[in-house]
Amino acid sequence: LPLHPHNIPLQIWLELGLVGIILYLGILFGICRILWRWRGPPVWAAAFAASTASYLTVSSLSFGAWQNWWLATAWLTVGICILASKQAAPQINVSPA
């Protein structure tokens, strides 16, 4: 396409149709479900939700869905969130009494 919508939901609808939108909504539902069932510290759930919300907000307003740097931003954000959650595992210090 010489011109494409600078909006991920519209671009998915244009290129993949109803099946693409259903898959996209399924992915969004899966992300929300993971955040809802989060068992770790609430601050990490809030950080992950904020990262997801900011990414989805910007992607709904501008940028093409398949731009390499935009996809790399998404994967880097996911990777950083996963690494941060692994590093933040609570450690219990047991001192002999």
PDB file of C-alpha atoms in Angstrom:
ATOM      1  CA  LEU A   1       0.000   0.000   0.000  1.00  0.00           C
ATOM      2  CA  PRO A   2       1.421   3.393  -0.881  1.00  0.00           C
ATOM      3  CA  LEU A   3      -0.462   4.991   1.993  1.00  0.00           C
ATOM      4  CA  HIS A   4      -1.266   3.183   5.185  1.00  0.00           C
ATOM      5  CA  PRO A   5      -3.170   4.227   8.265  1.00  0.00           C
ATOM      6  CA  HIS A   6      -0.915   5.467  11.046  1.00  0.00           C
ATOM      7  CA  ASN A   7      -2.936   3.565  13.584  1.00  0.00           C
ATOM      8  CA  ILE A   8      -2.414  -0.083  14.532  1.00  0.00           C
ATOM      9  CA  PRO A   9      -6.085  -1.130  14.933  1.00  0.00           C
ATOM     10  CA  LEU A  10      -7.030   0.434  11.588  1.00  0.00           C
ATOM     11  CA  GLN A  11      -4.010  -1.091   9.872  1.00  0.00           C
ATOM     12  CA  ILE A  12      -4.825  -4.542  11.223  1.00  0.00           C
ATOM     13  CA  TRP A  13      -8.434  -4.123  10.072  1.00  0.00           C
ATOM     14  CA  LEU A  14      -7.282  -2.987   6.618  1.00  0.00           C
ATOM     15  CA  GLU A  15      -4.710  -5.740   6.085  1.00  0.00           C
ATOM     16  CA  LEU A  16      -6.088  -8.717   8.032  1.00  0.00           C
ATOM     17  CA  GLY A  17      -9.810  -8.014   8.312  1.00  0.00           C
ATOM     18  CA  LEU A  18     -12.108  -9.381  10.988  1.00  0.00           C
ATOM     19  CA  VAL A  19      -9.856 -12.360  11.759  1.00  0.00           C
ATOM     20  CA  GLY A  20      -6.937 -10.006  12.451  1.00  0.00           C
ATOM     21  CA  ILE A  21      -9.018  -7.822  14.761  1.00  0.00           C
ATOM     22  CA  ILE A  22     -10.218 -10.889  16.669  1.00  0.00           C
ATOM     23  CA  LEU A  23      -6.607 -12.065  17.081  1.00  0.00           C
ATOM     24  CA  TYR A  24      -5.515  -8.561  18.135  1.00  0.00           C
ATOM     25  CA  LEU A  25      -8.276  -8.374  20.739  1.00  0.00           C
ATOM     26  CA  GLY A  26      -7.316 -11.864  21.913  1.00  0.00           C
ATOM     27  CA  ILE A  27      -3.742 -10.703  22.476  1.00  0.00           C
ATOM     28  CA  LEU A  28      -4.960  -7.646  24.379  1.00  0.00           C
ATOM     29  CA  PHE A  29      -7.265  -9.835  26.470  1.00  0.00           C
ATOM     30  CA  GLY A  30      -4.343 -12.180  27.209  1.00  0.00           C
ATOM     31  CA  ILE A  31      -2.172  -9.284  28.390  1.00  0.00           C
ATOM     32  CA  CYS A  32      -4.962  -8.007  30.635  1.00  0.00           C
ATOM     33  CA  ARG A  33      -5.501 -11.512  32.005  1.00  0.00           C
ATOM     34  CA  ILE A  34      -1.798 -11.881  32.865  1.00  0.00           C
ATOM     35  CA  LEU A  35      -1.848  -8.534  34.663  1.00  0.00           C
ATOM     36  CA  TRP A  36      -5.067  -9.415  36.508  1.00  0.00           C
ATOM     37  CA  ARG A  37      -3.645 -12.711  37.793  1.00  0.00           C
ATOM     38  CA  TRP A  38      -0.271 -11.212  38.756  1.00  0.00           C
ATOM     39  CA  ARG A  39       0.923 -12.665  42.058  1.00  0.00           C
ATOM     40  CA  GLY A  40       4.049 -10.573  42.492  1.00  0.00           C
ATOM     41  CA  PRO A  41       4.448  -7.177  44.091  1.00  0.00           C
ATOM     42  CA  PRO A  42       1.657  -4.782  43.073  1.00  0.00           C
ATOM     43  CA  VAL A  43       4.167  -2.131  42.058  1.00  0.00           C
ATOM     44  CA  TRP A  44       5.399  -4.400  39.243  1.00  0.00           C
ATOM     45  CA  ALA A  45       1.848  -5.062  38.047  1.00  0.00           C
ATOM     46  CA  ALA A  46       1.308  -1.295  37.958  1.00  0.00           C
ATOM     47  CA  ALA A  47       4.565  -0.777  36.028  1.00  0.00           C
ATOM     48  CA  PHE A  48       3.658  -3.466  33.494  1.00  0.00           C
ATOM     49  CA  ALA A  49       0.130  -2.076  33.105  1.00  0.00           C
ATOM     50  CA  ALA A  50       1.515   1.444  32.606  1.00  0.00           C
ATOM     51  CA  SER A  51       3.992   0.197  29.988  1.00  0.00           C
ATOM     52  CA  THR A  52       1.237  -1.656  28.164  1.00  0.00           C
ATOM     53  CA  ALA A  53      -1.157   1.288  28.319  1.00  0.00           C
ATOM     54  CA  SER A  54       1.435   3.765  27.068  1.00  0.00           C
ATOM     55  CA  TYR A  55       2.465   1.494  24.192  1.00  0.00           C
ATOM     56  CA  LEU A  56      -1.144   0.881  23.151  1.00  0.00           C
ATOM     57  CA  THR A  57      -2.037   4.562  23.443  1.00  0.00           C
ATOM     58  CA  VAL A  58       0.792   5.699  21.198  1.00  0.00           C
ATOM     59  CA  SER A  59       0.180   2.848  18.750  1.00  0.00           C
ATOM     60  CA  SER A  60      -3.482   3.812  18.489  1.00  0.00           C
ATOM     61  CA  LEU A  61      -2.609   7.393  17.594  1.00  0.00           C
ATOM     62  CA  SER A  62       0.364   7.120  15.275  1.00  0.00           C
ATOM     63  CA  PHE A  63       2.957   4.872  13.641  1.00  0.00           C
ATOM     64  CA  GLY A  64       2.491   1.948  11.301  1.00  0.00           C
ATOM     65  CA  ALA A  65       2.090  -1.489  12.831  1.00  0.00           C
ATOM     66  CA  TRP A  66       4.910  -3.182  10.939  1.00  0.00           C
ATOM     67  CA  GLN A  67       7.689  -0.624  11.265  1.00  0.00           C
ATOM     68  CA  ASN A  68      10.808  -2.424  12.477  1.00  0.00           C
ATOM     69  CA  TRP A  69      11.726   0.105  15.137  1.00  0.00           C
ATOM     70  CA  TRP A  70       8.162   0.090  16.527  1.00  0.00           C
ATOM     71  CA  LEU A  71       8.132  -3.705  16.800  1.00  0.00           C
ATOM     72  CA  ALA A  72      11.596  -3.590  18.381  1.00  0.00           C
ATOM     73  CA  THR A  73      10.287  -1.091  20.934  1.00  0.00           C
ATOM     74  CA  ALA A  74       7.502  -3.490  21.874  1.00  0.00           C
ATOM     75  CA  TRP A  75       9.860  -6.453  22.266  1.00  0.00           C
ATOM     76  CA  LEU A  76      12.409  -4.417  24.222  1.00  0.00           C
ATOM     77  CA  THR A  77       9.678  -3.220  26.581  1.00  0.00           C
ATOM     78  CA  VAL A  78       8.491  -6.789  27.144  1.00  0.00           C
ATOM     79  CA  GLY A  79      12.057  -7.958  27.733  1.00  0.00           C
ATOM     80  CA  ILE A  80      12.803  -5.184  30.210  1.00  0.00           C
ATOM     81  CA  CYS A  81       9.587  -5.922  32.112  1.00  0.00           C
ATOM     82  CA  ILE A  82      10.433  -9.631  32.298  1.00  0.00           C
ATOM     83  CA  LEU A  83      14.002  -8.972  33.423  1.00  0.00           C
ATOM     84  CA  ALA A  84      12.849  -6.420  35.991  1.00  0.00           C
ATOM     85  CA  SER A  85      10.351  -8.853  37.459  1.00  0.00           C
ATOM     86  CA  LYS A  86      13.024 -11.567  37.715  1.00  0.00           C
ATOM     87  CA  GLN A  87      15.505  -9.198  39.391  1.00  0.00           C
ATOM     88  CA  ALA A  88      12.913  -7.970  41.869  1.00  0.00           C
ATOM     89  CA  ALA A  89      12.231 -11.366  43.384  1.00  0.00           C
ATOM     90  CA  PRO A  90      12.078 -10.902  47.140  1.00  0.00           C
ATOM     91  CA  GLN A  91      14.987 -12.376  49.022  1.00  0.00           C
ATOM     92  CA  ILE A  92      14.482 -13.439  52.598  1.00  0.00           C
ATOM     93  CA  ASN A  93      17.423 -12.851  54.860  1.00  0.00           C
ATOM     94  CA  VAL A  94      17.435 -15.306  57.719  1.00  0.00           C
ATOM     95  CA  SER A  95      19.802 -14.464  60.500  1.00  0.00           C
ATOM     96  CA  PRO A  96      20.577 -16.920  63.251  1.00  0.00           C
ATOM     97  CA  ALA A  97      18.986 -15.895  66.506  1.00  0.00           C
TER      98      ALA A  97
END
